[in-house]
CSV table of C-alpha atoms in Angstrom, one decimal:
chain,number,residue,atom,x,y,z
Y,1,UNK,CA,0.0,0.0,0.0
Y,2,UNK,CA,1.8,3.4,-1.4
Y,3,UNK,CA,2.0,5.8,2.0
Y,4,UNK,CA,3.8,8.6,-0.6
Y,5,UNK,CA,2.4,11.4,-1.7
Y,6,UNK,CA,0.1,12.3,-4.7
Y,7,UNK,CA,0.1,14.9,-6.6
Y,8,UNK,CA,-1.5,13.0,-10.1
Y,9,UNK,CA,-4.9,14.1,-10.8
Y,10,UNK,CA,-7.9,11.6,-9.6
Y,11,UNK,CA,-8.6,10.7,-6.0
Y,12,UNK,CA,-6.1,8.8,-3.8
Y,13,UNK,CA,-7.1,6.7,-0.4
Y,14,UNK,CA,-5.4,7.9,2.8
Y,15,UNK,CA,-5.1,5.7,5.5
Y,16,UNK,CA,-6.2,8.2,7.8
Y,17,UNK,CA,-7.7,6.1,11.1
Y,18,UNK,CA,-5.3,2.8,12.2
Y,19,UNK,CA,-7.0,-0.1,14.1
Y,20,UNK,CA,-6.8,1.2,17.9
Y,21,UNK,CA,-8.4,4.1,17.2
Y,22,UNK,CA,-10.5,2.8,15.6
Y,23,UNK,CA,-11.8,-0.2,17.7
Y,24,UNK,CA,-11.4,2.8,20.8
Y,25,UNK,CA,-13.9,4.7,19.4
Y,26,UNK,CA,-16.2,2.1,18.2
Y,27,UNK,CA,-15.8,0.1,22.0
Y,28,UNK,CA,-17.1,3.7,23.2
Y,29,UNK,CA,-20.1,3.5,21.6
Y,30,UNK,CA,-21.0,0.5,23.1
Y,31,UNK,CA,-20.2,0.3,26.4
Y,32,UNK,CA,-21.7,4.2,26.7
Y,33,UNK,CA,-24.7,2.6,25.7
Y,34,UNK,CA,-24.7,-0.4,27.6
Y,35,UNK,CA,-23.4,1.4,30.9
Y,36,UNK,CA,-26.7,4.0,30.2
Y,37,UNK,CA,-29.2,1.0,29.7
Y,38,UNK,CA,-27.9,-1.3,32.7
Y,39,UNK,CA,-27.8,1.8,35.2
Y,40,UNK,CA,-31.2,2.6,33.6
Y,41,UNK,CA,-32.6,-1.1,34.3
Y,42,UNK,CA,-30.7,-1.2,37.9
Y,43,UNK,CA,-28.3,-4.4,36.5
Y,44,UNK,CA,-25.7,-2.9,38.8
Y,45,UNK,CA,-23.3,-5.1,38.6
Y,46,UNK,CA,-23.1,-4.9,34.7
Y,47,UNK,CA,-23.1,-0.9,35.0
Y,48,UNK,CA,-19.9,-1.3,37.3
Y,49,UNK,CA,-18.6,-4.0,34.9
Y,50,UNK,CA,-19.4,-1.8,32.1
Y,51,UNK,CA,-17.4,1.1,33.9
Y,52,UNK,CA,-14.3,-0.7,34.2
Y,53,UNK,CA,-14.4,-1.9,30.6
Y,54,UNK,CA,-14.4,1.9,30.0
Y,55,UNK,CA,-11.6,2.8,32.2
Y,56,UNK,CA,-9.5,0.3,30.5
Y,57,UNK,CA,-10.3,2.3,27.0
Y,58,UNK,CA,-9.9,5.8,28.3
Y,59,UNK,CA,-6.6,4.6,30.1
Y,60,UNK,CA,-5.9,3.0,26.4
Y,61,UNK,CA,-7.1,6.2,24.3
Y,62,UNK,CA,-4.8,8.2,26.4
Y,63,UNK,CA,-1.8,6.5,26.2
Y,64,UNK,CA,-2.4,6.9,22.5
Y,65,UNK,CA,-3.0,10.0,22.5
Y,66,UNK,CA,0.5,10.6,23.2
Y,67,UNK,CA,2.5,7.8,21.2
Y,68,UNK,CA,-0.1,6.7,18.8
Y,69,UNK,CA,-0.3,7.0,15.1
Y,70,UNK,CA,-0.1,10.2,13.6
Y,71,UNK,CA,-4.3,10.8,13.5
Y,72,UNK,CA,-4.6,9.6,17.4
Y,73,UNK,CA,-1.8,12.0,18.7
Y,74,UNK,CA,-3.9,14.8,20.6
Y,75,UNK,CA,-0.5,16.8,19.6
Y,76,UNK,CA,-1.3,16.8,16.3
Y,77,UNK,CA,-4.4,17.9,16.3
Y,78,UNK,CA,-5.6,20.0,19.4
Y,79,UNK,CA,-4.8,23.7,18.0
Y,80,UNK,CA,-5.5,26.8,19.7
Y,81,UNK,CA,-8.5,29.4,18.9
Y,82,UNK,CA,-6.2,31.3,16.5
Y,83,UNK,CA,-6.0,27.9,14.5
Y,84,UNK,CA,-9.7,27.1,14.8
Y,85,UNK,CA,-10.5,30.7,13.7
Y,86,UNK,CA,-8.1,30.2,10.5
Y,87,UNK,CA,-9.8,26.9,9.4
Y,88,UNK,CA,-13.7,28.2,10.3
Y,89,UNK,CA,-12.7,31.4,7.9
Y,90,UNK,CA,-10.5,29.2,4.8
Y,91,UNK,CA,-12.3,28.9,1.8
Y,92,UNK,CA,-11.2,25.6,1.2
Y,93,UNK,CA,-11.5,23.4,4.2
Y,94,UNK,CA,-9.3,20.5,2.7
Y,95,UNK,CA,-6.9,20.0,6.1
Y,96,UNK,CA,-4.4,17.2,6.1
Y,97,UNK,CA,-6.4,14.0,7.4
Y,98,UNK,CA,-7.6,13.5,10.9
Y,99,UNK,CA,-9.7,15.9,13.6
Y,100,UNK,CA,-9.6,19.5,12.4
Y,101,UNK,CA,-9.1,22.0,14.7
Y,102,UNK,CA,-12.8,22.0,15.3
Y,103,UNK,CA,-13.3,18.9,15.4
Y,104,UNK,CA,-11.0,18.4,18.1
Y,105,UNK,CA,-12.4,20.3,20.7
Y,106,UNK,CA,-15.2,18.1,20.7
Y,107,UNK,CA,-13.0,15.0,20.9
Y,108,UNK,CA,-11.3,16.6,24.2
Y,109,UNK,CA,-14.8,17.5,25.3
Y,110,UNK,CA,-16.0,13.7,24.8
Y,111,UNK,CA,-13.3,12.2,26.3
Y,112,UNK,CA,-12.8,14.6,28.8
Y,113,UNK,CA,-16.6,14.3,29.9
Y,114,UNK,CA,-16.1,10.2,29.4
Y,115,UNK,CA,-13.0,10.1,32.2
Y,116,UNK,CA,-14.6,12.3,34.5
Y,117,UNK,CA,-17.9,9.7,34.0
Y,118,UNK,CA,-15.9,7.2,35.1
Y,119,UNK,CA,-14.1,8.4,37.3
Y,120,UNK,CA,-17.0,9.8,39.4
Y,121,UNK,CA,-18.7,6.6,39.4
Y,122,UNK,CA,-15.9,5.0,41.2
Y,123,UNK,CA,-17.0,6.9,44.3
Y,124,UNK,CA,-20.3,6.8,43.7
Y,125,UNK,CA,-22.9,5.6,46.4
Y,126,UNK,CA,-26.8,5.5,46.0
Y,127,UNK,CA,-29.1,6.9,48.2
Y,128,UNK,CA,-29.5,3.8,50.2
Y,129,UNK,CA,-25.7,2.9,51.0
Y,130,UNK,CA,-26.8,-0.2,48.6
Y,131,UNK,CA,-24.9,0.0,45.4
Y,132,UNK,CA,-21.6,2.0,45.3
Y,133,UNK,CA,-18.4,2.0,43.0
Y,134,UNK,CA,-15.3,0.6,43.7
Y,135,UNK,CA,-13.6,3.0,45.3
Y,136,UNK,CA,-16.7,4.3,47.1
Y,137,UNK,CA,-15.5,2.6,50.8
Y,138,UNK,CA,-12.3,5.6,50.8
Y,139,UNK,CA,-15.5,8.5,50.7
Y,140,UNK,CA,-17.9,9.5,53.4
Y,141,UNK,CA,-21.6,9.2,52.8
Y,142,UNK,CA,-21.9,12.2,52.1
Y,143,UNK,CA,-18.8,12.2,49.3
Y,144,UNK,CA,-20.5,9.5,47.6
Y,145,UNK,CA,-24.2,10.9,46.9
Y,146,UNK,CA,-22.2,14.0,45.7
Y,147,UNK,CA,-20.5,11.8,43.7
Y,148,UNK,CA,-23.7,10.0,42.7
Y,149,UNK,CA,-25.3,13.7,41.7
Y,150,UNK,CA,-22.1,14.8,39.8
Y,151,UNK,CA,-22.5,11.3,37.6
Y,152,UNK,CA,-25.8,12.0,36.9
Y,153,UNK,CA,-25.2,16.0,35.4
Y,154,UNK,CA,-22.2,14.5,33.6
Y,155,UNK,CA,-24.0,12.2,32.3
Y,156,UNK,CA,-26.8,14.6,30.6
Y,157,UNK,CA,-23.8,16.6,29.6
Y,158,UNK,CA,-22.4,13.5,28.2
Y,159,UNK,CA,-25.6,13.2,26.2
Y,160,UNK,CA,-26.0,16.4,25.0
Y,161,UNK,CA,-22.1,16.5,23.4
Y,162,UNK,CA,-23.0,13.4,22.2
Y,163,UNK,CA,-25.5,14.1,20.5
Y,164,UNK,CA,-23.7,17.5,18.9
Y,165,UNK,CA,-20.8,14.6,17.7
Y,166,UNK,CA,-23.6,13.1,15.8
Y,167,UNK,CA,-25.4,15.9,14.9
Y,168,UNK,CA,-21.7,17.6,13.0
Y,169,UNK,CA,-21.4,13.8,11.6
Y,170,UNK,CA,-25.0,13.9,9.7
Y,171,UNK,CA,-24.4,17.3,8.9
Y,172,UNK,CA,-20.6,16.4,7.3
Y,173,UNK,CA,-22.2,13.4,5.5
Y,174,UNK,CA,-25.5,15.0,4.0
Y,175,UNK,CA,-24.2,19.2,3.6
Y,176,UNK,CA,-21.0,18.3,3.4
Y,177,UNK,CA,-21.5,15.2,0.9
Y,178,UNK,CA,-18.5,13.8,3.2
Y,179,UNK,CA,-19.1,10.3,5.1
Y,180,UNK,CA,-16.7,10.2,7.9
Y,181,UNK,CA,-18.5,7.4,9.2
Y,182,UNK,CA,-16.5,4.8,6.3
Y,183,UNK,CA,-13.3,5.7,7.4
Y,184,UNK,CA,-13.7,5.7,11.2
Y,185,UNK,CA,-15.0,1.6,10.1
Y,186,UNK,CA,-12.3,0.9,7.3
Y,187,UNK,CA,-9.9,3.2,8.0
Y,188,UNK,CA,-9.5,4.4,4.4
Y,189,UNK,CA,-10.7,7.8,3.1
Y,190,UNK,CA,-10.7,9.1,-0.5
Y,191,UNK,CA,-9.4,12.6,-1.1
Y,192,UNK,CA,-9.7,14.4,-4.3
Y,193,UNK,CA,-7.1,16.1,-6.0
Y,194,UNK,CA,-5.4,17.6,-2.8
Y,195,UNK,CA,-3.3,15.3,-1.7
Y,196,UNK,CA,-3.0,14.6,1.8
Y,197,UNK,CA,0.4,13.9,3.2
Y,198,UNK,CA,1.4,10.7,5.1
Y,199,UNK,CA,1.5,10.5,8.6
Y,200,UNK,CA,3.3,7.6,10.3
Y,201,UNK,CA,1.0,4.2,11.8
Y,202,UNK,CA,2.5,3.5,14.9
Y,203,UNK,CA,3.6,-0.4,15.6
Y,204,UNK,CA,1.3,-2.9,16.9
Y,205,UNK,CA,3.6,-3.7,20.2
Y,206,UNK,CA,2.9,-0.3,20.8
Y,207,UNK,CA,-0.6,-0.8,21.4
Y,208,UNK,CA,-0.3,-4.0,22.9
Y,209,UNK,CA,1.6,-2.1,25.8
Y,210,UNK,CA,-1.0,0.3,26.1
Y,211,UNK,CA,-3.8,-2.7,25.9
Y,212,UNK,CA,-1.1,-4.4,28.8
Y,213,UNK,CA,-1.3,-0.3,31.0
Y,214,UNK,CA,-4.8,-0.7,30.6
Y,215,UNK,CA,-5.2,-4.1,32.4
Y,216,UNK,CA,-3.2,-3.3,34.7
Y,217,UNK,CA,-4.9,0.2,36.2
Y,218,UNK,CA,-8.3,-1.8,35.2
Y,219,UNK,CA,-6.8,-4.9,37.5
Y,220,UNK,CA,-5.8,-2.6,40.6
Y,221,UNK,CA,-9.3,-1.1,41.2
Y,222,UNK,CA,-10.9,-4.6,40.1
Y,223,UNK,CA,-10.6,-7.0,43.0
M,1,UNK,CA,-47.2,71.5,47.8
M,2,UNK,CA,-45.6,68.1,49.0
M,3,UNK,CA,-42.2,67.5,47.7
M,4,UNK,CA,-40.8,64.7,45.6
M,5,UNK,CA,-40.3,62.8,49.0
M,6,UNK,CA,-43.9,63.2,50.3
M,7,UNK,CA,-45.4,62.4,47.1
M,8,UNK,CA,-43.8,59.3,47.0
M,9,UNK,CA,-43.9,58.4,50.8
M,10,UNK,CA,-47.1,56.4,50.4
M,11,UNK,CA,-45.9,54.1,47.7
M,12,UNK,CA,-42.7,53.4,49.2
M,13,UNK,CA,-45.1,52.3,52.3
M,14,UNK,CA,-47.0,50.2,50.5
M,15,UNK,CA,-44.4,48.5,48.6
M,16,UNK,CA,-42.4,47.7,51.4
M,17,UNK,CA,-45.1,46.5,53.5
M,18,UNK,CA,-46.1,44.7,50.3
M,19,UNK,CA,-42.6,43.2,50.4
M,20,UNK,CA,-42.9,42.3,54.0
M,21,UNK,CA,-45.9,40.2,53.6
M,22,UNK,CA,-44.6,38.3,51.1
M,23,UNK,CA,-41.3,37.7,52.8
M,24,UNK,CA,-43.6,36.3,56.1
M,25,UNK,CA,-45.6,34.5,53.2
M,26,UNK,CA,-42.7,32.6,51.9
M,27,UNK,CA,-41.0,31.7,54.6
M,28,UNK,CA,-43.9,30.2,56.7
M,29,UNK,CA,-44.7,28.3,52.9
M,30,UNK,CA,-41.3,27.0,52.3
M,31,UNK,CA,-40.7,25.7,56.1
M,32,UNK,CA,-41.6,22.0,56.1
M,33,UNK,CA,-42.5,20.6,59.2
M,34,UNK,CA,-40.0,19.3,61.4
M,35,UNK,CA,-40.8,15.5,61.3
M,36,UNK,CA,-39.9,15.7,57.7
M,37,UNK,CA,-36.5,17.2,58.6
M,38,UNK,CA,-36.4,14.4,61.4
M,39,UNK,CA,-36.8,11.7,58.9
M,40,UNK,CA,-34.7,13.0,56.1
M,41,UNK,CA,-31.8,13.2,58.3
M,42,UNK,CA,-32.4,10.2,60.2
M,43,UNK,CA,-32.9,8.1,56.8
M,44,UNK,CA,-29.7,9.6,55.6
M,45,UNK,CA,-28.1,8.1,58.7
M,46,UNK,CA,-29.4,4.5,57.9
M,47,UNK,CA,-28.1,4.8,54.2
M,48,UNK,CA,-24.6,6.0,55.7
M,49,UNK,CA,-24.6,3.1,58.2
M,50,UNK,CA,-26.0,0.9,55.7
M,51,UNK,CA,-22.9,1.9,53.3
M,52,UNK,CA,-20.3,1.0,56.1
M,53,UNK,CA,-21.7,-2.6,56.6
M,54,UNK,CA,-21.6,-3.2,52.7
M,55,UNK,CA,-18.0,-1.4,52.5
M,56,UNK,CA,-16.9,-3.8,55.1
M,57,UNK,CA,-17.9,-6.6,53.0
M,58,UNK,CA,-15.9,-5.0,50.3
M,59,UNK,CA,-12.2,-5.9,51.7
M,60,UNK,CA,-10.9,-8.7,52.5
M,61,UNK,CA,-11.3,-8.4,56.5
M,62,UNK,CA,-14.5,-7.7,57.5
M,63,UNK,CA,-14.2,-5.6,60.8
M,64,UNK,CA,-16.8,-6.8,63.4
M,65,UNK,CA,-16.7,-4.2,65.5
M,66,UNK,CA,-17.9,-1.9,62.8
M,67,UNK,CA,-20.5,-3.6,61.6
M,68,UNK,CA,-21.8,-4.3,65.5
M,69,UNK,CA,-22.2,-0.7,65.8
M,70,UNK,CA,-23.6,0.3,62.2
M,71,UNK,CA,-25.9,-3.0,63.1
M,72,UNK,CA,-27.2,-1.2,66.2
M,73,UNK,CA,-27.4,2.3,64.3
M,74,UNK,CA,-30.0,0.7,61.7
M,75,UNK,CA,-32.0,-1.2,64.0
M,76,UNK,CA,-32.7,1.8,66.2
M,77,UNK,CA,-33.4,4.3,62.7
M,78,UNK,CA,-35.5,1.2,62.0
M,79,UNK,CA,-37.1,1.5,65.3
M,80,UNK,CA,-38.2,5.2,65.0
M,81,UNK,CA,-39.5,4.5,61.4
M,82,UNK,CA,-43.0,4.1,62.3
M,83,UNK,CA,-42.6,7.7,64.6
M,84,UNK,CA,-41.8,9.2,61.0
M,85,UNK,CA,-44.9,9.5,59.0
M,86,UNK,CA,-47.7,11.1,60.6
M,87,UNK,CA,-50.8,11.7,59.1
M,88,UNK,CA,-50.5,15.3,56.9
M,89,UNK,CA,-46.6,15.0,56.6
M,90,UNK,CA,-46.9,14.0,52.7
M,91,UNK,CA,-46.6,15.7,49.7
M,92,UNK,CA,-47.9,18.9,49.6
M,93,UNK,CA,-47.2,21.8,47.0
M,94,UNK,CA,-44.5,23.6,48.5
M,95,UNK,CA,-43.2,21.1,50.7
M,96,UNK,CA,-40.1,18.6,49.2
M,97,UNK,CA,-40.2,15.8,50.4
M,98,UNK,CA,-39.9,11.9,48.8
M,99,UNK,CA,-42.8,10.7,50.7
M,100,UNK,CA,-45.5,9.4,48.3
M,101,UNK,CA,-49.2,9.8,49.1
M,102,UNK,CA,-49.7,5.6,49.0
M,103,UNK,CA,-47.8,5.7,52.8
M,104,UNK,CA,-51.1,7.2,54.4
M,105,UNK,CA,-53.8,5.6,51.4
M,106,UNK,CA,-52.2,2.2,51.8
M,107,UNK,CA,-51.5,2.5,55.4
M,108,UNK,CA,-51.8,-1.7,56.0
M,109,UNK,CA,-49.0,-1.9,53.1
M,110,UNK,CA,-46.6,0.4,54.4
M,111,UNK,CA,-47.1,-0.8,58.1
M,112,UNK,CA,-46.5,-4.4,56.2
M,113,UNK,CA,-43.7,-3.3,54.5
M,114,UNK,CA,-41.8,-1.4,57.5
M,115,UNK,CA,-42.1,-4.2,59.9
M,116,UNK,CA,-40.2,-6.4,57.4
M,117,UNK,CA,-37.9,-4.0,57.7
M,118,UNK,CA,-37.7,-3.6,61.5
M,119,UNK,CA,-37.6,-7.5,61.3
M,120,UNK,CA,-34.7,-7.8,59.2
M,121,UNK,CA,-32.8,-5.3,61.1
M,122,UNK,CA,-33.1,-6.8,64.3
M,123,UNK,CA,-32.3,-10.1,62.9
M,124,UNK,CA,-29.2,-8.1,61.4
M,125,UNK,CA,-28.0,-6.6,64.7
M,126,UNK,CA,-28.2,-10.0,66.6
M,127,UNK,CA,-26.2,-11.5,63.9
M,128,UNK,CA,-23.9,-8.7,64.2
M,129,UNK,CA,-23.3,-9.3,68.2
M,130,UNK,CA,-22.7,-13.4,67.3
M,131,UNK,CA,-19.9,-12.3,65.3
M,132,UNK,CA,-20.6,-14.9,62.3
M,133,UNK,CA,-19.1,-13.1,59.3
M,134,UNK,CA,-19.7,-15.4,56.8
M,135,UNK,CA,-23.8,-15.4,57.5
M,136,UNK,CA,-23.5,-11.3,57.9
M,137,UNK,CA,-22.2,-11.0,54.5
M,138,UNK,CA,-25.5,-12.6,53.2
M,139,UNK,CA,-27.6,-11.1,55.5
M,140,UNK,CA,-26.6,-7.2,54.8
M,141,UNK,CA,-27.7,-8.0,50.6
M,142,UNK,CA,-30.5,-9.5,52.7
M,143,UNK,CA,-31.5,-6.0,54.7
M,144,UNK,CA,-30.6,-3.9,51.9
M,145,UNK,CA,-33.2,-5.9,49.6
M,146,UNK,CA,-35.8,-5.5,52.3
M,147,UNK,CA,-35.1,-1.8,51.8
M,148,UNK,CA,-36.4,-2.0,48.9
M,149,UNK,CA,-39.6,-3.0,50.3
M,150,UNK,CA,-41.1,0.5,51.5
M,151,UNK,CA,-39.0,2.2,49.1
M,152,UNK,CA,-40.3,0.4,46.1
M,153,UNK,CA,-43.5,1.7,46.4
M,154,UNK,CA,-43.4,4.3,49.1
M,155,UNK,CA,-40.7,6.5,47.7
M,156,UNK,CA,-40.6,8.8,44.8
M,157,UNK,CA,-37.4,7.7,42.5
M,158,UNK,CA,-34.4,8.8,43.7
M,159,UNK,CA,-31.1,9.3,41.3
């Protein structure tokens, strides 16, 4: 598969998302939605199980954030205002592949919102002293329910952002005529004649350390 | 000729006794009773106990002595329980409180369902004093089950 640049007329496919990112943002989705249903049909123990599978992606999404491939690196693309002002005023929105500058505010804003989540619920307690996280037993009472009401905000916040992410998504794919939903599955998007350059795909022992941090943080709070 | 002052003298009266009236109005409104008080707080004491018998379990070493005394806590919030809910203590506009009306309209279900309780806590605090941990363990998902009995039915949803 040629990673050079392009510059010959017709379209050329970008590997633009590698597999851990990937996978990370698709595991998400799922265990977002099943941590919401099981806390919303009382199945506790799933919720908490839920949570920890969670933890162990965050921890994961974060580690690549720093030493993953060129796409997942938060250095790459979080940009300050002056950059996010430049691309909402260019004429031609073609950026090299990956979060724009706008696009990655909402990606700190999800994930930020997703860690606090979780790490909220580990001190949560219920109003009854009945169900708690895992950590809950290091909190007062009193700690705990505040906990408990601070998971709960988050988690309309959590919502709401959520539903912006797919809200810019439908927009991007039927204003836009730009499916970024393909790519984030396959990994592969088509660019027109602008090429986009190459960034590097960081090697799989890489993310098997990350997948080995992520047990272990996981497996000190699971006992 | 009045002045500016005099001329407005009256309607600054008015207003502020206006303003005093409501102030009385809104207070006496918004002060709940104090057996609601009495209960929240003392409810919020069982949960806190409660929460130290199931964060015992938690570890690896159950500490007896804790739960003895978190065991005695619960059985005597059980105890006042039925001292909490007098008649024309439930929901009322202004008033907050989780109370629902089916405590004083099913009166012979609540009394059924708080006695369960007041059972299982006793039950809970003699276990407690004979020291078994191994039967305590089950017993606390036990009590905290039977919670579930009055507040099932008896209590608005809480987060």
């Amino acid at each position: 598969m040629s990673m050079g640049t392009n510059f010959n007329l017709g379209p050329s496919r970008v590997h633009v998302w590698d597999v851990a990112t990937r996978l990370s943002h698709w595991l998400l989705v799922l265990l977002v939605a099943f941590s919401w249903w099981s806390a919303g049909n009382h199945r506790m123990e799933w919720h908490r199980d839920s949570g920890f599978a969670l933890l162990g992606v965050l921890v994961f999404r974060l580690y690549w954030g720093l030493v993953g491939s060129h796409t997942a690196r938060f250095a790459r693309f979080v940009k300050g205002p002056r950059a996010i002002w430049r691309y909402l005023r260019a004429s031609s929105r073609h950026t090299a592949p990956g979060h724009n500058p706008l696009g990655a505010l909402s990606v700190l804003a999800l994930l930020g919102l997703l860690t606090s989540q979780v790490v909220l619920g580990l001190f949560t307690v219920d109003v009854d002293g009945l169900e708690s996280g895992p950590l809950s037993q290091f909190v007062s009472f009193e700690t705990g329910r505040a906990c408990a009401r601070a998971h709960h905000i988050g988690f309309s916040a959590l919502l709401a952002f959520i539903g912006l992410h797919v809200a810019a998504i439908l927009f991007y794919w039927i204003v836009k005529r730009d499916n970024l939903v393909r790519p984030m599955i396959t990994g592969w998007k088509t660019w027109g004649r602008h090429a986009a350059s190459p960034g590097s795909v960081a090697p799989w022992w890489l993310a098997a350390l990350g997948a080995a941090l992520s047990v272990i943080v996981v497996g000190s709070i699971v006992k | 000729m009045l002045t500016a002052h005099q001329r407005k003298a009256p309607a600054i009266a008015a207003a502020t006794i206006a303003f005093a009236l409501a102030g009385i109005t809104i207070a006496g409104a918004e002060a709940p009773p104090d057996i609601i008080k009495v209960r929240q707080h003392g409810l919020k004491d069982l949960g806190a106990a409660f929460k130290v018998v199931r964060d015992e379990f938690k570890g690896g070493s159950p500490d007896n002595n804790k739960i003895r005394s978190a065991a005695a806590e619960i059985k005597k919030a059980a105890a006042a329980i039925p001292d909490w809910f007098p008649a024309g203590s439930g929901p009322v506009p202004g008033i907050k409180t989780a109370a629902k009306p089916e405590i004083w309209s099913d009166a012979p279900g609540f009394a059924a369902a708080r006695d369960a309780f007041v059972e299982h806590a006793g039950k809970f605090a003699v276990l407690a004093d004979s020291g078994d941990m191994a039967a305590l363990g089950g017993e606390s998902k036990l009590l905290g089950q039977s919670c579930g009995g009055c507040h099932d039915k008896f209590r608005v949803k809480q987060d």
